[in-house]
PDB file of C-alpha atoms in Angstrom:
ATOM      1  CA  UNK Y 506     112.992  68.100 114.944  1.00  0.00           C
ATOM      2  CA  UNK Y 507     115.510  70.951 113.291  1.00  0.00           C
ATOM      3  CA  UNK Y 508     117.877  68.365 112.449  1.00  0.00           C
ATOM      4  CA  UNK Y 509     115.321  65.587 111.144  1.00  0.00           C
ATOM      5  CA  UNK Y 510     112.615  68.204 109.548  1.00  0.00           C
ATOM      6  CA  UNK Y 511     114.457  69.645 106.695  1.00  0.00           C
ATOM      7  CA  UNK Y 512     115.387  65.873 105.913  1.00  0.00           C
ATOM      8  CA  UNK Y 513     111.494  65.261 105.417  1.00  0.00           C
ATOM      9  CA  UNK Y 514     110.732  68.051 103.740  1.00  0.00           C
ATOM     10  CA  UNK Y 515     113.346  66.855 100.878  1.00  0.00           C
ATOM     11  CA  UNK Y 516     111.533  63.443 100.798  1.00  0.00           C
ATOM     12  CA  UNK Y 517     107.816  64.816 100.666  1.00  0.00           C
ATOM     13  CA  UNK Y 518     108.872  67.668  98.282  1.00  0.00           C
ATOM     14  CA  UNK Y 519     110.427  64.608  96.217  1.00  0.00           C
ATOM     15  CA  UNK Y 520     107.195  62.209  96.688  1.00  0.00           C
ATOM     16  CA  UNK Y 521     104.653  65.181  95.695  1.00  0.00           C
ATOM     17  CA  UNK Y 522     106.178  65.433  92.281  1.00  0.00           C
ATOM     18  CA  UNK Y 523     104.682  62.310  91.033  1.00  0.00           C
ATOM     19  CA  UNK Y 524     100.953  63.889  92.304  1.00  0.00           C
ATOM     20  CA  UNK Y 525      98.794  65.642  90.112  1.00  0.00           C
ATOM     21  CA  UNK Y 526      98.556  68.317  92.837  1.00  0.00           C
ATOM     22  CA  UNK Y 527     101.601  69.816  93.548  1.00  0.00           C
ATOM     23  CA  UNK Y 528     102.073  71.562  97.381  1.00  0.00           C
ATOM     24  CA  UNK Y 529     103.142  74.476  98.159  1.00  0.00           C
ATOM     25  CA  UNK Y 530     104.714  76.357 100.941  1.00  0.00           C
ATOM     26  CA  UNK Y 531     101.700  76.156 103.160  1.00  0.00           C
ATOM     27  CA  UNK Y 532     101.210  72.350 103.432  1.00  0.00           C
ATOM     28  CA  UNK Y 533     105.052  72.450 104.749  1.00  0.00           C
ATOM     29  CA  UNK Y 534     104.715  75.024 106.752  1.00  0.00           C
ATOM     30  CA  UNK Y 535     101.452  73.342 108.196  1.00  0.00           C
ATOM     31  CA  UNK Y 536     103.151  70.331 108.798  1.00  0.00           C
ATOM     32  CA  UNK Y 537     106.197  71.996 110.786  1.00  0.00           C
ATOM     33  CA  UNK Y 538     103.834  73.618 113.140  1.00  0.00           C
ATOM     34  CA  UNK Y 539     102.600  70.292 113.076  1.00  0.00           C
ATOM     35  CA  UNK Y 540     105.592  69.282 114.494  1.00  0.00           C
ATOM     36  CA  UNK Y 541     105.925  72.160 116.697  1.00  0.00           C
ATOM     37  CA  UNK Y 542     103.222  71.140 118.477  1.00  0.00           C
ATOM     38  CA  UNK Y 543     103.180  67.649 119.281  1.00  0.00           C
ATOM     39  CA  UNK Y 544     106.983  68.327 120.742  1.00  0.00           C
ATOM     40  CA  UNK Y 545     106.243  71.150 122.387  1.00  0.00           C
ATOM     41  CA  UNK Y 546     103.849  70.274 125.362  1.00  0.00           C
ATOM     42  CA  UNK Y 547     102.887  72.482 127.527  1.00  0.00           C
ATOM     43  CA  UNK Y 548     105.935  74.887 126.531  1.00  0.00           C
ATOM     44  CA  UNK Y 549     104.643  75.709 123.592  1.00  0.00           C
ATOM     45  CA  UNK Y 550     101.012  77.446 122.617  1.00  0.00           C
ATOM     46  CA  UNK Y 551      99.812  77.469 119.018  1.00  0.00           C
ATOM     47  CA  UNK Y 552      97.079  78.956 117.449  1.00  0.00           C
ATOM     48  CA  UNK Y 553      95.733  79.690 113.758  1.00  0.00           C
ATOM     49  CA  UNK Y 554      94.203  82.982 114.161  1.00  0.00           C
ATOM     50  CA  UNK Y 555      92.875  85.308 111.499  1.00  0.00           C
ATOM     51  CA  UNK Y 556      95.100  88.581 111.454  1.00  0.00           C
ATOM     52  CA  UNK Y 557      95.927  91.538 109.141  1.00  0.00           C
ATOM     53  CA  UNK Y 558      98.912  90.891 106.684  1.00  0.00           C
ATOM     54  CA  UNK Y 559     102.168  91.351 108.273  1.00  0.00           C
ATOM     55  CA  UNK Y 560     104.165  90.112 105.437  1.00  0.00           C
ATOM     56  CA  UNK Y 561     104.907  86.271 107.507  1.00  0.00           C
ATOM     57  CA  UNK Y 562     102.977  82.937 107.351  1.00  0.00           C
ATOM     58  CA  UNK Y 563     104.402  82.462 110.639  1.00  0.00           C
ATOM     59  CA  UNK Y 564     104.954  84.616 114.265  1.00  0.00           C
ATOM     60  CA  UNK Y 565     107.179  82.682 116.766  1.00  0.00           C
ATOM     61  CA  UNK Y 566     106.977  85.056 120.186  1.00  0.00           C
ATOM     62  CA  UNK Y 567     109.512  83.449 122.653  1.00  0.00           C
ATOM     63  CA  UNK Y 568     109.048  84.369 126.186  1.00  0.00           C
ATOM     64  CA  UNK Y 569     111.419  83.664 129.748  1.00  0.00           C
ATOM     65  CA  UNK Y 570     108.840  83.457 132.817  1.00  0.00           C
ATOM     66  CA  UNK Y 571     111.993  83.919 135.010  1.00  0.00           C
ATOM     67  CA  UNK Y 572     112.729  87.341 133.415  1.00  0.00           C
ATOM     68  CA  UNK Y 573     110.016  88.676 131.659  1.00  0.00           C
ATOM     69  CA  UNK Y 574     111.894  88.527 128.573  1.00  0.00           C
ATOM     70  CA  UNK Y 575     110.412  88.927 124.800  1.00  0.00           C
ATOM     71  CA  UNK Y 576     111.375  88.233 121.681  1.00  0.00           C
ATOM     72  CA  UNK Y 577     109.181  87.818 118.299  1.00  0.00           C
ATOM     73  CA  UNK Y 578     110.611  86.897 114.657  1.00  0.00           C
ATOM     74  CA  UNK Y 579     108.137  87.072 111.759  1.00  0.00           C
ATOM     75  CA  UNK Y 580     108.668  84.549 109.051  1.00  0.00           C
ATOM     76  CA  UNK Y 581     107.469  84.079 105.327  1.00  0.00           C
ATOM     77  CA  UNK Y 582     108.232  80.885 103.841  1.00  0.00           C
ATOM     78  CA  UNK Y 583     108.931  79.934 100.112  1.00  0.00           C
ATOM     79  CA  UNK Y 584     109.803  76.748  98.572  1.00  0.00           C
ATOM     80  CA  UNK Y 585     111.832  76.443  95.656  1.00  0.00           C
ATOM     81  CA  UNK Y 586     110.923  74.597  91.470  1.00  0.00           C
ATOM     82  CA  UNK Y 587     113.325  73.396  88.862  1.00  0.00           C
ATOM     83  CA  UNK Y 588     113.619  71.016  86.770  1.00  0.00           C
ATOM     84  CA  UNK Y 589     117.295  69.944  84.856  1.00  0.00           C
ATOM     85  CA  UNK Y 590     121.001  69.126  86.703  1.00  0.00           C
ATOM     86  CA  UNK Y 591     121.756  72.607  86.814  1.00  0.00           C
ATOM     87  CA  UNK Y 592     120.372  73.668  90.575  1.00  0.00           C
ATOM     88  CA  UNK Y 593     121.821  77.096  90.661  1.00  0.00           C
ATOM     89  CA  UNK Y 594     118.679  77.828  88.310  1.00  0.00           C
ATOM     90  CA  UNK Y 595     116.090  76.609  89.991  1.00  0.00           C
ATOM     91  CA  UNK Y 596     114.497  79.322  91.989  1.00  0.00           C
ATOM     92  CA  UNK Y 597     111.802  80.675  94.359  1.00  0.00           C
ATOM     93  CA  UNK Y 598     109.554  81.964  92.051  1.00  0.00           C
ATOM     94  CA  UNK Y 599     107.187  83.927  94.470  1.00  0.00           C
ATOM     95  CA  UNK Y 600     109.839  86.075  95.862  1.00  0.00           C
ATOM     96  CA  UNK Y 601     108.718  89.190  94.457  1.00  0.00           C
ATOM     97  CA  UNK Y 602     105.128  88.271  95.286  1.00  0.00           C
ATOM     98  CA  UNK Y 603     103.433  91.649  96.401  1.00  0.00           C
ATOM     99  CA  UNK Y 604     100.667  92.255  99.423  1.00  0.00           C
ATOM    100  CA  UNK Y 605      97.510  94.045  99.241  1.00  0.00           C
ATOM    101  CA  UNK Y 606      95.533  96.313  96.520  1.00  0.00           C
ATOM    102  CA  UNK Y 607      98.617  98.565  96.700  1.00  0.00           C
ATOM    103  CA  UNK Y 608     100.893  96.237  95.218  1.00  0.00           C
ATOM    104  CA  UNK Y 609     103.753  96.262  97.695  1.00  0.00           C
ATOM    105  CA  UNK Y 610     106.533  93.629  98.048  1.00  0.00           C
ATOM    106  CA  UNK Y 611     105.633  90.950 100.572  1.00  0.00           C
ATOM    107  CA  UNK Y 612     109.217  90.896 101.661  1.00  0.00           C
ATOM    108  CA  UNK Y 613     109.049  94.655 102.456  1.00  0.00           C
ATOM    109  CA  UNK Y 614     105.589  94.648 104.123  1.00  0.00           C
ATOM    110  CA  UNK Y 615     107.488  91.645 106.465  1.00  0.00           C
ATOM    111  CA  UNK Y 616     110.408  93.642 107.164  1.00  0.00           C
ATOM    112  CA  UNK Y 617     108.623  97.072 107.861  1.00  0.00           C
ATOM    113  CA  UNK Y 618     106.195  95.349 109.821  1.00  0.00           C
ATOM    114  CA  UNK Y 619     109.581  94.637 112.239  1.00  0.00           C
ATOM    115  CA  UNK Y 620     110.951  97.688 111.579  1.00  0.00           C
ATOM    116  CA  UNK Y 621     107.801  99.268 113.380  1.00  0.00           C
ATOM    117  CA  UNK Y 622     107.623  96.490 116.443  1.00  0.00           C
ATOM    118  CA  UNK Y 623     109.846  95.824 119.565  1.00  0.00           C
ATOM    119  CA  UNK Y 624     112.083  93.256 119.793  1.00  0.00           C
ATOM    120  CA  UNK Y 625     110.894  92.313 116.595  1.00  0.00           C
ATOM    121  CA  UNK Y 626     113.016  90.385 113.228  1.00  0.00           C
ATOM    122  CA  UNK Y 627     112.042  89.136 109.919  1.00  0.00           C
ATOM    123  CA  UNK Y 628     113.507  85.993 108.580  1.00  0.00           C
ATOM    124  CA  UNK Y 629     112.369  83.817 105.964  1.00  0.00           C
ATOM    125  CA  UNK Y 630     112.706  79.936 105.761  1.00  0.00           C
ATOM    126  CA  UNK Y 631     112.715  77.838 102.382  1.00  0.00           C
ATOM    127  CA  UNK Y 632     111.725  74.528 101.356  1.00  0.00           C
ATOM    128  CA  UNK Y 633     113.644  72.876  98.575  1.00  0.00           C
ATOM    129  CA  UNK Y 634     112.884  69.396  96.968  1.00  0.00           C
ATOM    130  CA  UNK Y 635     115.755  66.618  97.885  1.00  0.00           C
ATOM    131  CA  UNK Y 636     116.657  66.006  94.086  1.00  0.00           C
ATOM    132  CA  UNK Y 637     117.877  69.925  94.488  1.00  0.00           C
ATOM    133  CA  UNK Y 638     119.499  69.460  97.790  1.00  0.00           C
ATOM    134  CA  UNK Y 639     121.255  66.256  96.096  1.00  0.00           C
ATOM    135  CA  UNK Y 640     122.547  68.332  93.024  1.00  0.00           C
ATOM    136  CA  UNK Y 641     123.552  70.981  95.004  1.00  0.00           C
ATOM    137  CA  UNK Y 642     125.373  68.848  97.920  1.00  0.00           C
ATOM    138  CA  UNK Y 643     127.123  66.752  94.791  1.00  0.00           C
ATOM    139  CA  UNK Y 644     128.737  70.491  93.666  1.00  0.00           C
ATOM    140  CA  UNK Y 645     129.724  71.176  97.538  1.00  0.00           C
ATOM    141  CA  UNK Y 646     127.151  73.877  98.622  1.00  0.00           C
ATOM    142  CA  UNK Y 647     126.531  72.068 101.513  1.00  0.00           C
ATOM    143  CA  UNK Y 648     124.447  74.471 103.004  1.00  0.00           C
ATOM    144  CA  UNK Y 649     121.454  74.095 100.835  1.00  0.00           C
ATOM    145  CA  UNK Y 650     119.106  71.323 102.919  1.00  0.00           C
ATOM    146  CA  UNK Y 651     114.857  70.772 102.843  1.00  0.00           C
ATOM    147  CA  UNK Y 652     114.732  73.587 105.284  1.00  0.00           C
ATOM    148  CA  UNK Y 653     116.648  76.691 105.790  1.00  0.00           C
ATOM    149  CA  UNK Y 654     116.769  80.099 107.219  1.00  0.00           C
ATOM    150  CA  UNK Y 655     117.771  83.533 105.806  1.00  0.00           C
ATOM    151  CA  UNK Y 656     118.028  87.027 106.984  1.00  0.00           C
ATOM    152  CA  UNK Y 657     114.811  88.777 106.139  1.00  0.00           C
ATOM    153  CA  UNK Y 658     116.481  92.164 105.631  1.00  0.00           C
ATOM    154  CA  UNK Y 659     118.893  90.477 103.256  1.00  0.00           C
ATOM    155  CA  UNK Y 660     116.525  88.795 101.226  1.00  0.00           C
ATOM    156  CA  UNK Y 661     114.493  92.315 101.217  1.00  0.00           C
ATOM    157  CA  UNK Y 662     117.261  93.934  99.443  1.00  0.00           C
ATOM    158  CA  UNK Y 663     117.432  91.486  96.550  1.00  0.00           C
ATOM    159  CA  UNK Y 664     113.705  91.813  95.917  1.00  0.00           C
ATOM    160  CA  UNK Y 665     113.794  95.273  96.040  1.00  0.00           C
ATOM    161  CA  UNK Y 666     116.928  95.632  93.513  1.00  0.00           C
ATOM    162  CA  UNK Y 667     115.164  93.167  91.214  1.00  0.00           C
ATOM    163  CA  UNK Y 668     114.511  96.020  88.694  1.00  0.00           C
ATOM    164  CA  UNK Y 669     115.176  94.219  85.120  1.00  0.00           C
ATOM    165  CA  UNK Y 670     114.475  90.637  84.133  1.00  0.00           C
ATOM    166  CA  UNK Y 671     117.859  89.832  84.502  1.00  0.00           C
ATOM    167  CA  UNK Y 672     118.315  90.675  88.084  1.00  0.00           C
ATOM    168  CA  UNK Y 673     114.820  89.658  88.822  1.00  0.00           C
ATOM    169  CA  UNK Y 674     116.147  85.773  87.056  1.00  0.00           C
ATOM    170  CA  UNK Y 675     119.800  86.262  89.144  1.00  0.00           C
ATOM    171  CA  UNK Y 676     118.017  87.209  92.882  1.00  0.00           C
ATOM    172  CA  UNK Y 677     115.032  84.726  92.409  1.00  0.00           C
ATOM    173  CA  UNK Y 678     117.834  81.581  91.564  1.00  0.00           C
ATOM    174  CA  UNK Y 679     118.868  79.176  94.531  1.00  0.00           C
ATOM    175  CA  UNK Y 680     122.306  80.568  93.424  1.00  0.00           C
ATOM    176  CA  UNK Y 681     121.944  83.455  94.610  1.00  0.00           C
ATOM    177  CA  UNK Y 682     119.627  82.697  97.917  1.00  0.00           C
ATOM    178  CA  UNK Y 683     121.821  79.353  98.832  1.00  0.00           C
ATOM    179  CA  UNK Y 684     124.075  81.829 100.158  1.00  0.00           C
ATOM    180  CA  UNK Y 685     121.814  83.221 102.739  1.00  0.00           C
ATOM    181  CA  UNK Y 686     120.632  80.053 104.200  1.00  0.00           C
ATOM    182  CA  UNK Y 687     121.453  78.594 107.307  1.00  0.00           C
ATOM    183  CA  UNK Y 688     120.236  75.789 109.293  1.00  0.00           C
ATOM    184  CA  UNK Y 689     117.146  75.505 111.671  1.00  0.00           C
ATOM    185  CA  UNK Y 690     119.462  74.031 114.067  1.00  0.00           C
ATOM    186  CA  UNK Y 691     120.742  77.787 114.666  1.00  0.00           C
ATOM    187  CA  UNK Y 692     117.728  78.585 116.415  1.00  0.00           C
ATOM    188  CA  UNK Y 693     117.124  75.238 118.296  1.00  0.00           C
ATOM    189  CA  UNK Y 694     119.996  73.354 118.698  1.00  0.00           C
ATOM    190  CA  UNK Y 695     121.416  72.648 121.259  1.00  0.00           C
ATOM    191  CA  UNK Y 696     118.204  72.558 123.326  1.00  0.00           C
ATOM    192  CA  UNK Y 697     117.913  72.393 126.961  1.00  0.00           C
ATOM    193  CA  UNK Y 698     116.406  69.568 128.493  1.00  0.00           C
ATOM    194  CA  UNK Y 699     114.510  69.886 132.085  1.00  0.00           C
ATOM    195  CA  UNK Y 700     115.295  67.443 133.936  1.00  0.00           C
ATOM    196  CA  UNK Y 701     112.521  65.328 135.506  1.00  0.00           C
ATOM    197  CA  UNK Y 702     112.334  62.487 138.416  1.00  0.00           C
ATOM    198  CA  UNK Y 703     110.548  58.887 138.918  1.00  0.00           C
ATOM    199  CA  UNK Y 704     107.719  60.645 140.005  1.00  0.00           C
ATOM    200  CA  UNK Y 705     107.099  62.129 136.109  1.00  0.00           C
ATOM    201  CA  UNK Y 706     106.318  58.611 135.220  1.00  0.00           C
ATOM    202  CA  UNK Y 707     103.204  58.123 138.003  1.00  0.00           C
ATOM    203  CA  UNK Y 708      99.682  58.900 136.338  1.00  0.00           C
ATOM    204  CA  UNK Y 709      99.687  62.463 135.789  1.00  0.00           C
ATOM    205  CA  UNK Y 710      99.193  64.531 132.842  1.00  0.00           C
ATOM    206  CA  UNK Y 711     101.783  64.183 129.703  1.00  0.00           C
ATOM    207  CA  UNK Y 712     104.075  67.033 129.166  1.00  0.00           C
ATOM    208  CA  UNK Y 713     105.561  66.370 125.781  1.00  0.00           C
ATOM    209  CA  UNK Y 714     107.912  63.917 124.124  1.00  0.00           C
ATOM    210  CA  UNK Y 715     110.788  62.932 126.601  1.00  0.00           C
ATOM    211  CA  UNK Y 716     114.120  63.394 125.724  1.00  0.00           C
ATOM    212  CA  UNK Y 717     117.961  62.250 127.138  1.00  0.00           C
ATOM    213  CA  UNK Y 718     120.930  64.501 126.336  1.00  0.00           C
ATOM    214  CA  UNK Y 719     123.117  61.686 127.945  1.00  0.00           C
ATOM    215  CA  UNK Y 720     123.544  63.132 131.122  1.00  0.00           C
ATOM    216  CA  UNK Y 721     120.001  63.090 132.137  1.00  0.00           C
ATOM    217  CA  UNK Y 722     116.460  62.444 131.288  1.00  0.00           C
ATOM    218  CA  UNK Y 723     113.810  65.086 130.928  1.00  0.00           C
ATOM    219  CA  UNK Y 724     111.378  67.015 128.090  1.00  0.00           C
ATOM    220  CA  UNK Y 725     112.878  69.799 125.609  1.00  0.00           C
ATOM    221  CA  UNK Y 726     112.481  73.158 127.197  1.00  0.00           C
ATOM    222  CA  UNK Y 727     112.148  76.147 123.827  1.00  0.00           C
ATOM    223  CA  UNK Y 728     115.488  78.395 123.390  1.00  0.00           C
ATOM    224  CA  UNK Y 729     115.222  81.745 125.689  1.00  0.00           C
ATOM    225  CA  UNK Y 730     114.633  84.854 124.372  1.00  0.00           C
ATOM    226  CA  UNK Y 731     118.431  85.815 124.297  1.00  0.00           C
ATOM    227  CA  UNK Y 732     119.467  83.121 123.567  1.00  0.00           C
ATOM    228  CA  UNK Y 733     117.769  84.122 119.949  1.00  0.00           C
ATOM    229  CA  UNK Y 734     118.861  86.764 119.715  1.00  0.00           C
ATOM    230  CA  UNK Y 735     122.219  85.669 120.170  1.00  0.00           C
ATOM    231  CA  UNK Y 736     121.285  83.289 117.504  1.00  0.00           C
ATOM    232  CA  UNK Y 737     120.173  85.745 114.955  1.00  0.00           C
ATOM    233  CA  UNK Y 738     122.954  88.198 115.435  1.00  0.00           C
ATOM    234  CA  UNK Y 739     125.975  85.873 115.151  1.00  0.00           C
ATOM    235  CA  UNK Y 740     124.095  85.082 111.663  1.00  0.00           C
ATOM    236  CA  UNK Y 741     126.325  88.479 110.407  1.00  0.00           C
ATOM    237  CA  UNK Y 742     129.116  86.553 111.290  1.00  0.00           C
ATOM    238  CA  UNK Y 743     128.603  83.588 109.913  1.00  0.00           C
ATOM    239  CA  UNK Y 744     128.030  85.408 106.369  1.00  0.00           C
ATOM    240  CA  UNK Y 745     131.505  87.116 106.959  1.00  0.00           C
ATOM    241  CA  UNK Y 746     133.137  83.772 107.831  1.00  0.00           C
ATOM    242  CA  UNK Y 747     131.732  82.403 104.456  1.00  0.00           C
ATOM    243  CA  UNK Y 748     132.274  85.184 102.396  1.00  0.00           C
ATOM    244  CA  UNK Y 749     128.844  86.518 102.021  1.00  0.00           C
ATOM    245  CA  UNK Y 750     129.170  90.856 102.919  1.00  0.00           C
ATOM    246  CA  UNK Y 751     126.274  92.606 104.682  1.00  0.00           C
ATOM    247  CA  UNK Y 752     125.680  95.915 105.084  1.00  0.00           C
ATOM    248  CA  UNK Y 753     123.310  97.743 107.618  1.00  0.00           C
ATOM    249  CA  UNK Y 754     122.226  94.773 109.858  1.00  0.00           C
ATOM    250  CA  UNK Y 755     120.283  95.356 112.061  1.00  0.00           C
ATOM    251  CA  UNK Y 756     121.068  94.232 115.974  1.00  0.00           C
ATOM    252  CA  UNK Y 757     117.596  92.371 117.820  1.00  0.00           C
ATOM    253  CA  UNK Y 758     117.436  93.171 121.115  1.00  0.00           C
ATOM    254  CA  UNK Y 759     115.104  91.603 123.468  1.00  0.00           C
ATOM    255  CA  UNK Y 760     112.012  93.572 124.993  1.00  0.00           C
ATOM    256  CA  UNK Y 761     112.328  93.159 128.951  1.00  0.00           C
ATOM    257  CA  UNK Y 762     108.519  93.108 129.137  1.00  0.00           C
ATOM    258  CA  UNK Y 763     106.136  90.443 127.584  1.00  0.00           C
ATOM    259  CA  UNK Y 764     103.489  91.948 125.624  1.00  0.00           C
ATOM    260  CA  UNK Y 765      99.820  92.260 127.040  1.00  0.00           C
ATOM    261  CA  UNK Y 766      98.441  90.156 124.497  1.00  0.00           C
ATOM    262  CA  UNK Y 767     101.177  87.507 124.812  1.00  0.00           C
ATOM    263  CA  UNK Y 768     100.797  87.509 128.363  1.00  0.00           C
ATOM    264  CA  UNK Y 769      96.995  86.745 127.622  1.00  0.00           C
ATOM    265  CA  UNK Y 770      98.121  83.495 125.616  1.00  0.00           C
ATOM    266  CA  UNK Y 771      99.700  82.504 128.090  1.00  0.00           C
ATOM    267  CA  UNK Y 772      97.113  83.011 130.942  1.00  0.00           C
ATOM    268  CA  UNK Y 773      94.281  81.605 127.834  1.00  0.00           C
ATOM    269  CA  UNK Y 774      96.402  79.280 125.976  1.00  0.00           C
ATOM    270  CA  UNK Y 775      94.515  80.553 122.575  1.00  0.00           C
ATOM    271  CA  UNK Y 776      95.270  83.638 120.792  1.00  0.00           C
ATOM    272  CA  UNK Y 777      92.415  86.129 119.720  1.00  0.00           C
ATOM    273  CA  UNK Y 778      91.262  86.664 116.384  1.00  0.00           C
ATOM    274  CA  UNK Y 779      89.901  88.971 114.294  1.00  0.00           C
ATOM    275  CA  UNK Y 780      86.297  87.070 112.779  1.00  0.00           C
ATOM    276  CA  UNK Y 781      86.127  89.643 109.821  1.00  0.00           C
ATOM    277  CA  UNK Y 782      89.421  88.983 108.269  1.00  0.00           C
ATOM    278  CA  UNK Y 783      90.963  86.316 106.174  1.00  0.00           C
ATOM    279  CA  UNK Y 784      94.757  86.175 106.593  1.00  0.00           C
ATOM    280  CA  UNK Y 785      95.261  83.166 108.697  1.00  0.00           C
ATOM    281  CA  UNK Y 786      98.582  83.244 110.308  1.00  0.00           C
ATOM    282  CA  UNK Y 787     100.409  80.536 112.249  1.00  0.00           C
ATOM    283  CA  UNK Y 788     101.454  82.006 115.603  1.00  0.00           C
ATOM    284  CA  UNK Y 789     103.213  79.861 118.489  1.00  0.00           C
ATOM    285  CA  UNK Y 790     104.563  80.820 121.582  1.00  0.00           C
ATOM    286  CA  UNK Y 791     107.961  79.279 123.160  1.00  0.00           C
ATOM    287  CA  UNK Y 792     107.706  79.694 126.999  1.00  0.00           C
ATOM    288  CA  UNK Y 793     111.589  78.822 127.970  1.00  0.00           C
ATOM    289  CA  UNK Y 794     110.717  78.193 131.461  1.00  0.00           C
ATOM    290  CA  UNK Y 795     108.091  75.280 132.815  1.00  0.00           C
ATOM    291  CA  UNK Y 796     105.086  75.941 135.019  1.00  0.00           C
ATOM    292  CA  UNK Y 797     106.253  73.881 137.732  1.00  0.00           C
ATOM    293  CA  UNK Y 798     109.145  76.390 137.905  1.00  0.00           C
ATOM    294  CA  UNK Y 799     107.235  80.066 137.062  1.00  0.00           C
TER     295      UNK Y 799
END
């Protein structure tokens, strides 16, 4: 799914421009939790609950049964427009889209909304169209794709410098951002795979899509909490080995206690919701270990 998703995205993105409705963010983001779930199985809970505004259209908690281990990023998600051969200005216009009645950047409610939780990090993921990805690709910025990642703190910082038009045009453009991205395959790949026997296939309840790593057979079991975190902090390095300086970054550590209300998903399989507000946010949980083994 990380590797084939972003591949998608580029096509639909592409196919919606001849529409007389064009989709935003949330249809994509719909259709990778989509995704999410169908692959998932009984590793994965997701739920649509309504919640106060944290800043993300998306909460991925990621828990280890084996260890109590906890780890939760926060992600906002904004896809890019532009029309003309010259992708570097094309841009995500609704980066310096602001939260509440008080006017407050989106990007800093996300990352203060970390800031304040445990084992908590804010990243954000964009879309892009695949006549973008195909301009960009053909001038060798090959790590623009239908889906990325970026550093939520990082992409904080340029809306919150954004004080003129011109360095609200420069921090908005997919020049700028294409150098924060990353792939989703940085916090999936490579996936573990549990491995299963002959007696899987008697007439018992599915447990997900079955995959073979070419060693064995077996269903994808989610990354572990460290494993994430591993994930997100070697993203510093990766910006260092391309070029890209950061200042500041913050280290995630995991939480060596699920929270309460987590542990409640995963006893309920639902998350609770709050009937008197409207913010609906997409929350799934990753459980890294299966319940034949917790």
């Amino acid at each position: 799914m990380a590797r084939n998703f972003p591949a998608f995205t580029e096509n639909f993105l592409d196919r919606s421009a001849t529409l007389q409705k064009s989709f935003r963010e949330e249809t994509i983001t719909d259709m990778l939790m989509a995704n999410i779930v169908a692959l998932g199985g009984k590793n994965v809970v997701v739920d649509f609950p309504n919640e106060l505004s944290t800043g993300a259209d998306m909460e991925w908690n990621f828990v280890d049964r084996s260890n109590e281990s906890f780890v939760r990023l926060l992600i906002q998600a904004k896809r890019s427009y532009g029309k003309g051969k010259q992708w570097r200005r094309h841009s995500f216009r609704e980066l310096y889209h602001q939260s509440g009645a008080s006017k407050v950047l989106q990007a800093k409610v996300l990352c203060d909304t970390a800031r304040a939780a445990v084992a908590t990090y804010p990243l954000y993921i964009f879309y892009v169209p695949g006549k973008t990805c195909k301009l960009a690709r053909l001038d060798n910025a090959l790590n623009v794709s239908g889906v990325t990642l970026a550093d939520g703190y990082e992409i904080e910082k340029l809306a919150i410098s954004a004080s003129d038009r011109k360095t609200r045009t420069k921090n908005r453009s997919l020049n700028t951002i294409s150098e924060k991205m990353f792939p989703l395959q940085i916090l999936f790949c490579p996936q573990s795979i549990n491995k299963i026997g002959l007696v899987m296939f008697s007439r018992v309840a599915p447990v997900g899509p079955l995959f073979f790593d070419g060693t064995s057979l077996g269903f994808s079991i989610p990354p572990t909490p460290q494993r994430i975190c591993d994930a997100i902090n070697r993203l510093g390095d990766i910006s260092s080995e391309s070029g890209v300086g950061e200042s500041g970054k913050q280290l995630l550590e995991t939480s060596q206690r699920i929270p309460e209300e987590i542990g409640e998903v995963l006893e309920t399989g639902r998350f609770p919701s709050e009937s008197n507000l409207s913010n609906t946010l997409r929350r799934a949980v990753f459980i890294s270990r299966s319940d034949e083994s917790s």
